[in-house]
XYZ file of C-alpha atoms in Angstrom:
560
model
C 30.376 2.551 -10.627
C 32.526 2.224 -13.438
C 34.671 4.912 -12.295
C 34.845 4.108 -8.578
C 36.306 0.743 -9.883
C 39.296 2.445 -11.734
C 39.909 4.593 -9.404
C 40.819 2.353 -6.956
C 37.434 3.178 -4.787
C 34.402 0.928 -3.452
C 30.889 1.584 -4.709
C 27.886 1.489 -2.225
C 24.737 1.986 -4.218
C 22.072 3.600 -2.378
C 18.380 3.802 -3.362
C 17.518 7.434 -4.038
C 13.167 6.185 -2.962
C 14.766 4.343 0.165
C 13.196 6.247 3.352
C 15.709 8.906 4.905
C 16.306 7.482 7.968
C 17.161 4.180 6.405
C 19.523 6.411 4.286
C 21.067 7.944 7.216
C 21.787 4.635 9.124
C 24.086 3.375 5.715
C 25.624 6.723 5.320
C 26.680 6.741 8.868
C 27.635 2.815 8.850
C 29.784 3.824 5.625
C 31.130 7.228 6.779
C 31.825 7.357 2.698
C 34.690 10.139 1.337
C 32.152 11.077 -1.044
C 28.447 10.892 -1.975
C 27.767 10.523 -6.110
C 24.375 11.623 -6.472
C 22.340 13.687 -9.122
C 21.355 17.148 -8.537
C 17.590 16.351 -7.904
C 18.691 14.526 -4.648
C 21.381 15.387 -3.473
C 19.310 17.660 -0.446
C 18.571 14.138 0.768
C 22.618 14.266 2.337
C 23.551 16.488 5.236
C 26.473 18.786 3.243
C 27.797 18.583 6.343
C 29.367 15.632 6.206
C 31.308 13.887 3.235
C 31.323 15.580 -0.056
C 27.982 15.412 -2.108
C 28.510 15.937 -5.592
C 25.753 15.897 -8.272
C 27.125 14.310 -10.972
C 24.626 15.189 -13.620
C 25.589 19.273 -13.135
C 29.926 18.717 -13.846
C 31.945 18.982 -17.018
C 33.704 15.550 -17.772
C 36.117 15.921 -20.506
C 35.639 13.527 -23.405
C 37.817 11.178 -22.824
C 41.108 11.053 -19.950
C 44.547 10.507 -21.831
C 45.291 7.125 -19.847
C 43.470 5.244 -17.295
C 44.164 6.233 -13.198
C 46.671 4.175 -11.904
C 45.691 2.268 -8.816
C 47.402 -0.812 -6.762
C 43.855 -2.551 -6.102
C 43.909 -6.112 -6.050
C 41.630 -9.231 -6.166
C 41.517 -9.244 -2.352
C 40.265 -5.105 -1.952
C 36.913 -4.420 -1.905
C 34.616 -3.771 -4.808
C 31.933 -2.931 -3.243
C 29.519 -2.770 0.112
C 25.877 -4.201 -0.431
C 23.017 -3.600 2.667
C 21.254 -5.902 3.410
C 18.553 -6.359 5.742
C 19.312 -6.817 9.647
C 18.000 -8.743 12.387
C 18.429 -6.124 14.923
C 16.362 -3.530 12.627
C 19.615 -1.961 11.361
C 20.368 -3.112 7.799
C 24.292 -4.491 7.683
C 26.717 -3.793 4.701
C 28.516 -7.491 3.079
C 31.789 -6.120 1.791
C 32.417 -7.657 -1.608
C 36.180 -8.250 -3.067
C 37.083 -7.938 -6.462
C 37.687 -11.621 -6.198
C 33.988 -12.711 -5.661
C 32.752 -10.529 -8.703
C 35.560 -11.832 -11.451
C 34.618 -15.367 -10.158
C 31.155 -14.941 -10.596
C 31.287 -14.031 -14.195
C 34.595 -15.917 -15.759
C 35.443 -19.332 -16.356
C 32.193 -20.519 -15.787
C 29.511 -22.724 -17.894
C 26.012 -21.641 -16.143
C 25.520 -18.924 -19.019
C 27.168 -17.438 -22.382
C 28.230 -13.960 -23.201
C 30.065 -12.229 -25.928
C 29.508 -9.725 -28.803
C 26.112 -10.155 -30.112
C 24.517 -11.183 -26.709
C 22.270 -8.663 -25.256
C 21.689 -8.405 -21.407
C 19.187 -6.801 -19.599
C 19.821 -4.683 -16.584
C 16.607 -4.364 -14.717
C 17.699 -5.208 -11.161
C 17.926 -2.258 -8.690
C 21.661 -1.441 -8.121
C 21.097 -2.181 -4.255
C 20.086 -5.603 -5.019
C 23.190 -7.970 -5.837
C 21.467 -9.381 -8.681
C 22.734 -6.335 -10.748
C 26.206 -7.663 -10.176
C 25.775 -10.634 -12.598
C 23.795 -8.141 -15.327
C 26.364 -5.488 -15.063
C 29.780 -7.844 -15.316
C 28.123 -10.501 -16.817
C 27.995 -8.111 -20.248
C 30.750 -5.752 -19.742
C 33.491 -8.245 -19.228
C 32.901 -10.268 -22.191
C 31.835 -7.688 -24.664
C 28.029 -8.155 -24.501
C 25.849 -5.249 -24.730
C 23.994 -4.088 -21.638
C 20.465 -2.812 -21.638
C 19.023 -0.484 -19.399
C 15.533 -0.896 -18.169
C 13.774 2.467 -18.923
C 11.405 2.864 -16.197
C 11.938 2.708 -12.734
C 9.205 0.371 -11.986
C 10.091 -3.144 -13.298
C 6.339 -4.348 -14.842
C 5.717 -7.610 -17.487
C 4.080 -4.730 -19.885
C 7.490 -2.900 -19.245
C 9.540 -6.048 -19.481
C 7.294 -7.118 -22.986
C 8.421 -3.558 -24.342
C 12.014 -3.613 -24.014
C 12.819 -7.123 -24.966
C 10.656 -6.175 -28.140
C 12.660 -2.889 -28.751
C 15.865 -4.121 -27.785
C 16.040 -7.624 -28.794
C 17.237 -8.894 -25.292
C 18.558 -12.455 -25.004
C 20.154 -12.464 -21.749
C 17.360 -11.857 -18.908
C 17.209 -11.984 -15.267
C 13.808 -12.086 -12.728
C 12.659 -13.277 -9.697
C 9.993 -15.690 -9.944
C 7.531 -13.086 -8.444
C 7.410 -11.701 -11.787
C 7.952 -14.796 -13.815
C 5.390 -16.666 -13.017
C 2.624 -14.333 -13.874
C 4.591 -13.230 -16.746
C 4.017 -17.283 -17.662
C 0.484 -17.020 -16.820
C -0.266 -13.676 -19.353
C 1.815 -14.992 -21.992
C 5.381 -16.568 -21.806
C 5.836 -15.318 -25.444
C 6.481 -12.185 -24.201
C 9.847 -13.260 -23.618
C 10.289 -13.493 -27.467
C 13.856 -13.135 -28.222
C 15.434 -14.267 -24.642
C 17.464 -17.564 -25.363
C 19.155 -17.333 -21.447
C 16.418 -16.624 -18.468
C 18.087 -16.419 -15.384
C 15.496 -16.874 -12.190
C 16.635 -16.565 -8.535
C 15.877 -15.231 -5.312
C 12.992 -17.367 -4.574
C 11.794 -21.013 -4.964
C 10.705 -21.788 -8.729
C 7.238 -23.342 -9.667
C 7.904 -26.399 -11.420
C 4.603 -26.101 -13.382
C 5.504 -22.707 -14.481
C 9.050 -23.400 -15.700
C 7.515 -26.441 -17.356
C 4.824 -24.438 -19.571
C 7.630 -21.512 -20.458
C 10.210 -24.345 -21.896
C 6.723 -26.046 -23.385
C 6.030 -22.809 -25.596
C 9.892 -21.456 -26.091
C 11.950 -24.300 -27.391
C 15.213 -22.185 -27.595
C 14.922 -20.352 -23.844
C 17.380 -21.996 -21.568
C 16.074 -21.548 -18.147
C 19.239 -21.684 -15.587
C 17.872 -21.593 -11.722
C 20.513 -19.556 -9.692
C 20.833 -19.292 -6.096
C 23.101 -17.859 -3.463
C 23.523 -15.491 -0.900
C 24.799 -11.992 -1.408
C 28.086 -13.099 1.204
C 28.893 -15.323 -1.414
C 28.930 -12.310 -4.270
C 25.678 -13.100 -5.935
C 25.334 -16.857 -7.553
C 26.816 -20.195 -5.805
C 24.770 -22.936 -7.279
C 23.108 -22.752 -10.448
C 20.800 -25.384 -12.154
C 20.691 -25.437 -15.969
C 17.004 -26.695 -16.450
C 16.716 -29.283 -19.183
C 14.370 -29.035 -21.922
C 12.421 -32.122 -21.233
C 11.646 -30.874 -17.444
C 8.013 -31.243 -16.311
C 5.533 -29.588 -13.641
C 4.983 -32.231 -12.198
C 8.302 -32.369 -10.160
C 8.245 -31.731 -6.743
C 10.784 -28.427 -7.023
C 13.401 -27.443 -9.444
C 16.924 -27.890 -8.080
C 19.726 -25.087 -7.527
C 22.112 -27.407 -9.133
C 25.816 -27.602 -7.995
C 28.442 -25.248 -7.324
C 30.145 -22.517 -9.447
C 33.586 -23.025 -10.088
C 36.020 -21.782 -6.884
C 32.889 -22.554 -4.317
C 32.751 -25.426 -2.467
C 29.211 -26.662 -0.870
C 28.858 -28.736 2.182
C 25.411 -29.741 3.594
C 25.782 -29.723 8.214
C 24.349 -30.720 10.995
C 24.036 -28.205 14.018
C 28.016 -29.282 15.043
C 29.079 -28.657 11.327
C 29.481 -32.074 10.634
C 28.492 -33.893 7.089
C 24.887 -35.127 7.016
C 24.169 -38.253 5.286
C 23.020 -38.479 1.727
C 19.657 -37.224 1.196
C 19.370 -35.809 4.435
C 18.432 -32.191 5.285
C 21.005 -29.938 6.635
C 22.527 -26.636 6.815
C 23.998 -24.985 3.289
C 27.111 -23.892 4.139
C 29.642 -21.955 1.457
C 33.420 -21.935 1.202
C 35.502 -20.648 -1.669
C 37.175 -17.584 -3.555
C 33.388 -15.835 -3.802
C 33.292 -15.631 0.328
C 32.867 -11.790 0.980
C 35.184 -10.290 3.596
C 32.462 -9.925 6.401
C 29.872 -7.203 7.600
C 30.800 -3.643 7.624
C 31.818 -2.922 11.302
C 29.936 -5.855 12.198
C 32.821 -7.753 14.048
C 30.471 -10.299 16.129
C 28.089 -10.896 13.359
C 30.792 -11.843 11.303
C 32.265 -14.003 13.362
C 28.871 -16.052 14.052
C 28.425 -16.131 9.949
C 31.976 -16.757 8.665
C 33.115 -19.268 10.701
C 36.407 -21.567 10.136
C 36.018 -24.135 7.565
C 36.753 -27.482 9.268
C 37.312 -29.237 5.965
C 40.369 -26.677 4.572
C 43.765 -27.325 4.755
C 44.217 -23.520 4.869
C 44.326 -22.399 8.341
C 42.495 -19.086 7.689
C 39.719 -20.960 5.709
C 36.291 -20.247 6.327
C 32.633 -21.284 6.059
C 29.589 -18.984 5.422
C 26.610 -20.366 7.221
C 24.054 -19.481 4.390
C 20.691 -20.405 6.846
C 19.089 -22.476 4.584
C 18.031 -26.102 4.610
C 19.173 -27.955 1.976
C 19.917 -32.035 0.572
C 21.934 -33.324 -1.761
C 20.203 -35.526 -4.121
C 22.001 -38.581 -5.617
C 22.519 -36.902 -8.923
C 24.636 -34.569 -7.307
C 22.645 -31.884 -7.828
C 21.198 -29.649 -4.209
C 17.415 -28.803 -3.313
C 16.411 -25.972 -0.997
C 13.891 -26.793 1.630
C 13.484 -23.533 3.660
C 14.686 -22.002 6.266
C 16.565 -22.534 9.292
C 15.943 -18.977 10.862
C 13.453 -16.484 10.738
C 14.726 -14.716 7.874
C 12.581 -15.044 3.856
C 13.110 -14.014 0.058
C 10.508 -11.955 -0.730
C 10.955 -10.767 -4.778
C 14.513 -12.308 -4.747
C 15.420 -9.765 -1.661
C 16.218 -11.451 1.097
C 14.149 -9.891 4.697
C 15.058 -10.938 7.614
C 11.189 -11.130 9.432
C 12.856 -9.401 12.951
C 13.084 -5.989 11.495
C 9.836 -5.658 9.504
C 8.386 -6.408 12.833
C 10.364 -4.278 14.839
C 9.589 -1.290 12.191
C 5.730 -1.905 13.129
C 6.393 -2.036 17.038
C 7.645 1.620 16.571
C 4.530 3.038 16.031
C 3.420 4.299 18.821
C -0.049 2.923 19.181
C 0.935 -0.886 18.609
C 1.247 -3.583 21.207
C 2.541 -6.366 19.714
C 3.338 -7.413 16.228
C 4.323 -10.451 14.128
C 5.548 -10.754 10.311
C 4.942 -13.864 8.446
C 5.361 -15.245 5.104
C 2.929 -16.311 2.933
C 2.672 -17.723 -0.431
C -0.303 -17.470 -2.758
C -1.981 -19.742 -5.818
C 0.770 -18.763 -7.999
C 3.282 -19.515 -5.328
C 4.367 -16.015 -4.883
C 5.719 -15.129 -1.292
C 4.420 -11.982 -0.058
C 4.630 -10.429 3.749
C 1.767 -10.010 5.866
C 1.946 -7.911 9.338
C -0.185 -8.528 12.251
C -0.793 -6.008 14.856
C -2.333 -5.655 17.908
C -3.370 -2.011 19.083
C -2.675 -0.589 22.836
C -6.385 -0.512 24.390
C -9.080 0.111 22.161
C -7.438 2.930 19.820
C -7.645 3.616 16.174
C -5.411 2.620 13.311
C -5.947 2.528 9.960
C -4.451 0.296 7.555
C -3.073 3.453 4.928
C -1.463 5.815 8.396
C 0.470 2.366 9.222
C 1.373 1.380 5.566
C 2.789 5.406 5.182
C 4.663 4.995 9.178
C 6.050 1.954 8.041
C 6.974 3.595 4.377
C 9.070 6.391 6.293
C 11.126 3.850 7.636
C 11.588 0.681 5.214
C 12.229 0.197 1.382
C 9.481 -0.643 -0.991
C 10.006 -4.261 -0.990
C 10.053 -4.559 2.767
C 6.536 -3.304 3.053
C 4.382 -6.022 3.706
C 1.674 -6.531 1.257
C -1.046 -6.824 4.270
C -1.557 -4.871 7.162
C -4.183 -6.619 9.602
C -5.083 -5.533 13.002
C -6.181 -8.203 15.459
C -7.646 -7.695 18.624
C -5.279 -10.176 20.616
C -2.245 -11.518 19.709
C -2.204 -15.390 19.702
C 0.116 -16.597 22.282
C 1.666 -20.336 22.656
C 2.656 -22.044 25.892
C 5.803 -20.154 26.532
C 4.053 -16.450 26.266
C 5.915 -16.138 22.383
C 3.617 -15.124 19.793
C 2.160 -18.220 18.190
C 2.808 -17.908 14.437
C 1.464 -21.564 13.527
C -1.811 -19.925 15.252
C -1.705 -17.140 12.654
C -0.963 -19.372 9.841
C -3.838 -21.000 10.322
C -6.380 -18.448 11.329
C -9.620 -18.404 9.460
C -8.988 -16.071 6.051
C -11.351 -13.749 5.523
C -12.693 -11.133 2.670
C -13.690 -8.845 4.852
C -12.518 -4.773 3.889
C -9.705 -3.579 6.202
C -10.086 -0.657 7.974
C -9.578 2.573 5.617
C -8.524 6.155 6.250
C -12.328 6.722 5.031
C -15.282 5.008 5.640
C -17.000 2.969 3.379
C -18.483 4.921 0.121
C -20.021 2.613 -2.655
C -19.122 3.373 -6.444
C -21.259 5.592 -7.846
C -21.889 5.144 -11.275
C -20.961 2.056 -13.690
C -16.676 2.640 -14.417
C -16.361 3.054 -10.460
C -18.537 -0.166 -10.259
C -16.147 -1.925 -12.788
C -13.024 -1.276 -11.241
C -14.008 -1.931 -7.784
C -15.089 -5.621 -9.244
C -12.200 -5.996 -10.410
C -9.873 -4.778 -8.062
C -12.399 -7.000 -5.778
C -12.068 -10.162 -7.946
C -8.040 -9.646 -7.900
C -7.175 -9.216 -4.172
C -10.205 -11.034 -2.622
C -11.726 -7.693 -0.667
C -15.234 -7.074 -0.395
C -16.802 -4.665 -0.255
C -14.625 -2.020 -2.176
C -15.562 1.265 -1.881
C -14.836 4.672 -4.104
C -12.388 5.924 -2.243
C -10.361 2.668 -1.675
C -6.776 2.724 -1.993
C -5.383 -0.378 -3.903
C -2.387 -0.388 -2.470
C -3.732 -0.234 0.880
C -6.367 -3.176 0.034
C -3.130 -5.252 -0.101
C -2.449 -4.574 -3.786
C 1.224 -4.641 -4.956
C 2.892 -3.026 -8.354
C 3.148 -7.406 -9.722
C -0.999 -7.238 -9.169
C -1.443 -4.218 -11.361
C -1.002 -6.145 -14.331
C -3.852 -8.200 -13.597
C -5.935 -5.773 -12.871
C -4.479 -4.099 -16.522
C -5.329 -6.784 -18.051
C -8.549 -7.302 -16.706
C -9.834 -3.732 -17.571
C -7.931 -3.897 -21.087
C -9.916 -6.868 -21.915
C -13.045 -5.292 -20.529
C -12.888 -1.911 -22.197
C -11.224 -3.344 -25.484
C -8.220 -0.898 -25.464
C -4.634 -0.772 -24.132
C -4.400 1.002 -20.845
C -0.968 2.710 -20.084
C 0.780 0.531 -16.653
C 2.043 4.173 -15.199
C -2.087 4.862 -15.035
C -2.313 2.792 -12.084
C -0.001 4.287 -10.255
C -0.880 7.521 -10.924
C -4.189 6.626 -9.877
C -4.903 4.427 -6.851
C -8.165 5.108 -5.662
C -11.203 3.567 -7.405
C -12.625 6.892 -7.713
C -9.542 8.490 -9.474
C -8.703 5.644 -11.765
C -12.650 5.204 -13.139
C -12.634 9.159 -13.491
C -8.942 8.704 -15.872
C -10.485 5.767 -17.834
C -13.718 7.681 -18.542
C -11.754 10.394 -19.508
C -9.550 8.319 -22.079
C -12.301 6.235 -23.147
C -13.522 6.304 -26.893
C -16.214 9.048 -27.952
C -18.858 6.212 -28.452
C -20.512 6.240 -25.217
C -23.896 5.699 -23.826
C -25.549 7.559 -20.664
C -25.388 6.393 -17.035
C -28.278 6.532 -15.270
C -26.289 8.675 -12.285
C -25.299 11.504 -15.335
C -22.203 10.576 -16.568
C -21.085 8.999 -19.451
C -19.087 5.799 -19.751
C -18.484 3.618 -22.902
C -21.213 0.603 -22.678
C -18.562 -2.356 -21.409
C -21.411 -4.807 -20.807
C -22.398 -5.675 -16.964
C -20.523 -6.305 -13.863
C -21.156 -9.414 -14.131
C -19.731 -10.185 -17.335
C -16.560 -8.243 -16.535
C -15.749 -10.631 -13.659
C -16.747 -13.594 -15.551
C -14.072 -12.362 -17.515
C -11.363 -11.356 -15.278
C -12.299 -15.166 -13.836
C -11.398 -16.541 -17.048
C -8.801 -14.606 -18.005
C -6.461 -14.576 -15.375
C -5.424 -17.794 -14.314
C -3.770 -16.891 -11.051
C -5.673 -15.771 -7.884
C -4.104 -14.179 -4.541
C -5.537 -15.906 -1.588
C -8.089 -13.987 0.131
C -6.942 -10.532 2.224
C -6.474 -11.305 5.985
C -8.025 -9.122 8.432
C -8.601 -9.659 12.589
C -11.527 -10.437 14.076
C-alpha cells in the first residue's frame, strides 16, 4: 500500500479468502495494470490479464536513494474499496487523498503521536483500516499488526497484553461479548473507537465503569465519505439507562444535513435522511455513472456550483445538544459487524441455487444487541436441500461477512396484499429450537465428552437436539460465538483451550475427541470404553454455562 501510494498509484484491496467469482468481478471492474499478491495466492488470478507479481519472492533493495517523483494531488484517487451492491454485484467506492488526509489530520476526536500504539485489526477491505493505518503512521505512532487471520476476543486480549495497545477500533459485535467476558481485557487501551453498528448503552456504561482511563468514541460514517463522518466522545458519567449512544457531530471539513424526501431540512427533533457534504466525499462509484448520480446529488445548500451531497440512506435526528442520533435505515441495507450489506445481494445469491424458488434475507438482533443475517428459502416442489450444502453454495459466491448466520427452509413464503414477500410475517414467525436439516441424520452423542460438547453448543446456540456429527457453523454458529463455547468448556474442563481448536474441529465428535486427547492423564473410565476426565454431569456444566455467560442468542429459527 505504501509503495503504490508513493509511486502515485491507486490501491484496491482484495481479500484472498473472497470467493473466486466475486474476486473475478472486482478485477474485471478495476481492470488493473498490475496485481500485487503473494506466491500462495497468485494462481487465483488469470495470468492472461494484468501482470501478477508475487512480492514475497522478489528481491528488493534495502533502500531507494530517493522517493519516486509523482504529480499526485489531493484530488487524485488513493484507493477503491468495494462494498455490497443492491444489484448483486459489488461496487467500488473511489476515495481521494483529500478524504484520507481530512480523516486523520486536524481533527480532535482522537489523539495520536509518538508513544501511541494503534492495533491494525480491521480487514484491509474494510474502511476502518484507513483510520488505523494512517491515524498511526501520519503522526509517528506505532502500528501493531494483528497476528491472526480471525479476530477473536482471546486474540485481542493476547495482543493487548503483549504490545500494550493504546488505541483500538472494534465493532459492537465484538465489543459487547468482550465486555460480557471481562472488560479488563482492554487493559492498556486509552482510546476505544466503536463503529459500524449501533452501540449498546449498557455495555458502554459497564466498560467505562470498569476502566476509568478509557475514552470511548462512537464513530459513524459511510465508505462514501472516507470512513468517519461523525464522532461522539462518550463522557465518563454516561449511564446505560440512556436510550441510545449518539454519533455526535461532524468532523472538521464535513457538513451534515437531515432532510426529507425532497431534500428539505426537517424540523428540530424530527427524523430525516442523513446527508453529507464536504472534503471527505468520494469521487463516486467506479464505472457506475448512473448509481453515482443517484447517490451523489447536487448540494442545494452550497454556494459552489459543483457542490455535492451524498445521501447515506440512514435515518437520523438532531438533538437539542447538537448531537446526532441514528434511527435506522430508509432502504434495504444493513450493517453487520461493521460491514455494509445490501440484503438484496445476499437474497440474490440464495436465489441462484437451482433448488430455491423464493428467498428473503433479514437482519435480526440477539439479546446482546448484536445483528446477524437470517436467510429464508422456499424450495422448488418437495426437493431436499441440506443447510450445509446451501451454506457451501453461498460461500462460493459471498465473502464470510455476508454469509447468513442462520439458514431456514420454509414450506411457504408468506406474501402481503401486494403479492410481495411479507418480511413482517417472517420477523414475527414463532421461534423454534428444532435442529435444522444437516448433511447427515441425527446421531446421538456416544460418550460423556460428546454429550458435554453437545450440551454446551445447545445452550449457546439455542438448538436442540445437537448430534455428534453436527457442524457448529451449520447450526448457526459464528466466529464470535466460539468464544462463548471456549469459556464454557474451559470452565468445565478446568484448563485453557486454544481458540483455533474450534475452527479446526467443527463437529461435536471431532471437537470432543480433540479435547479428550488434550486432557490431563487423570481420568476415569467411561461406560462406553473411552476415557475422559471426570468433569461433572452435563446438568452441572449446563448450569455453569448459564451462570458464566450472561449473553444468550435467540433460539435458532426453523421452518414449519
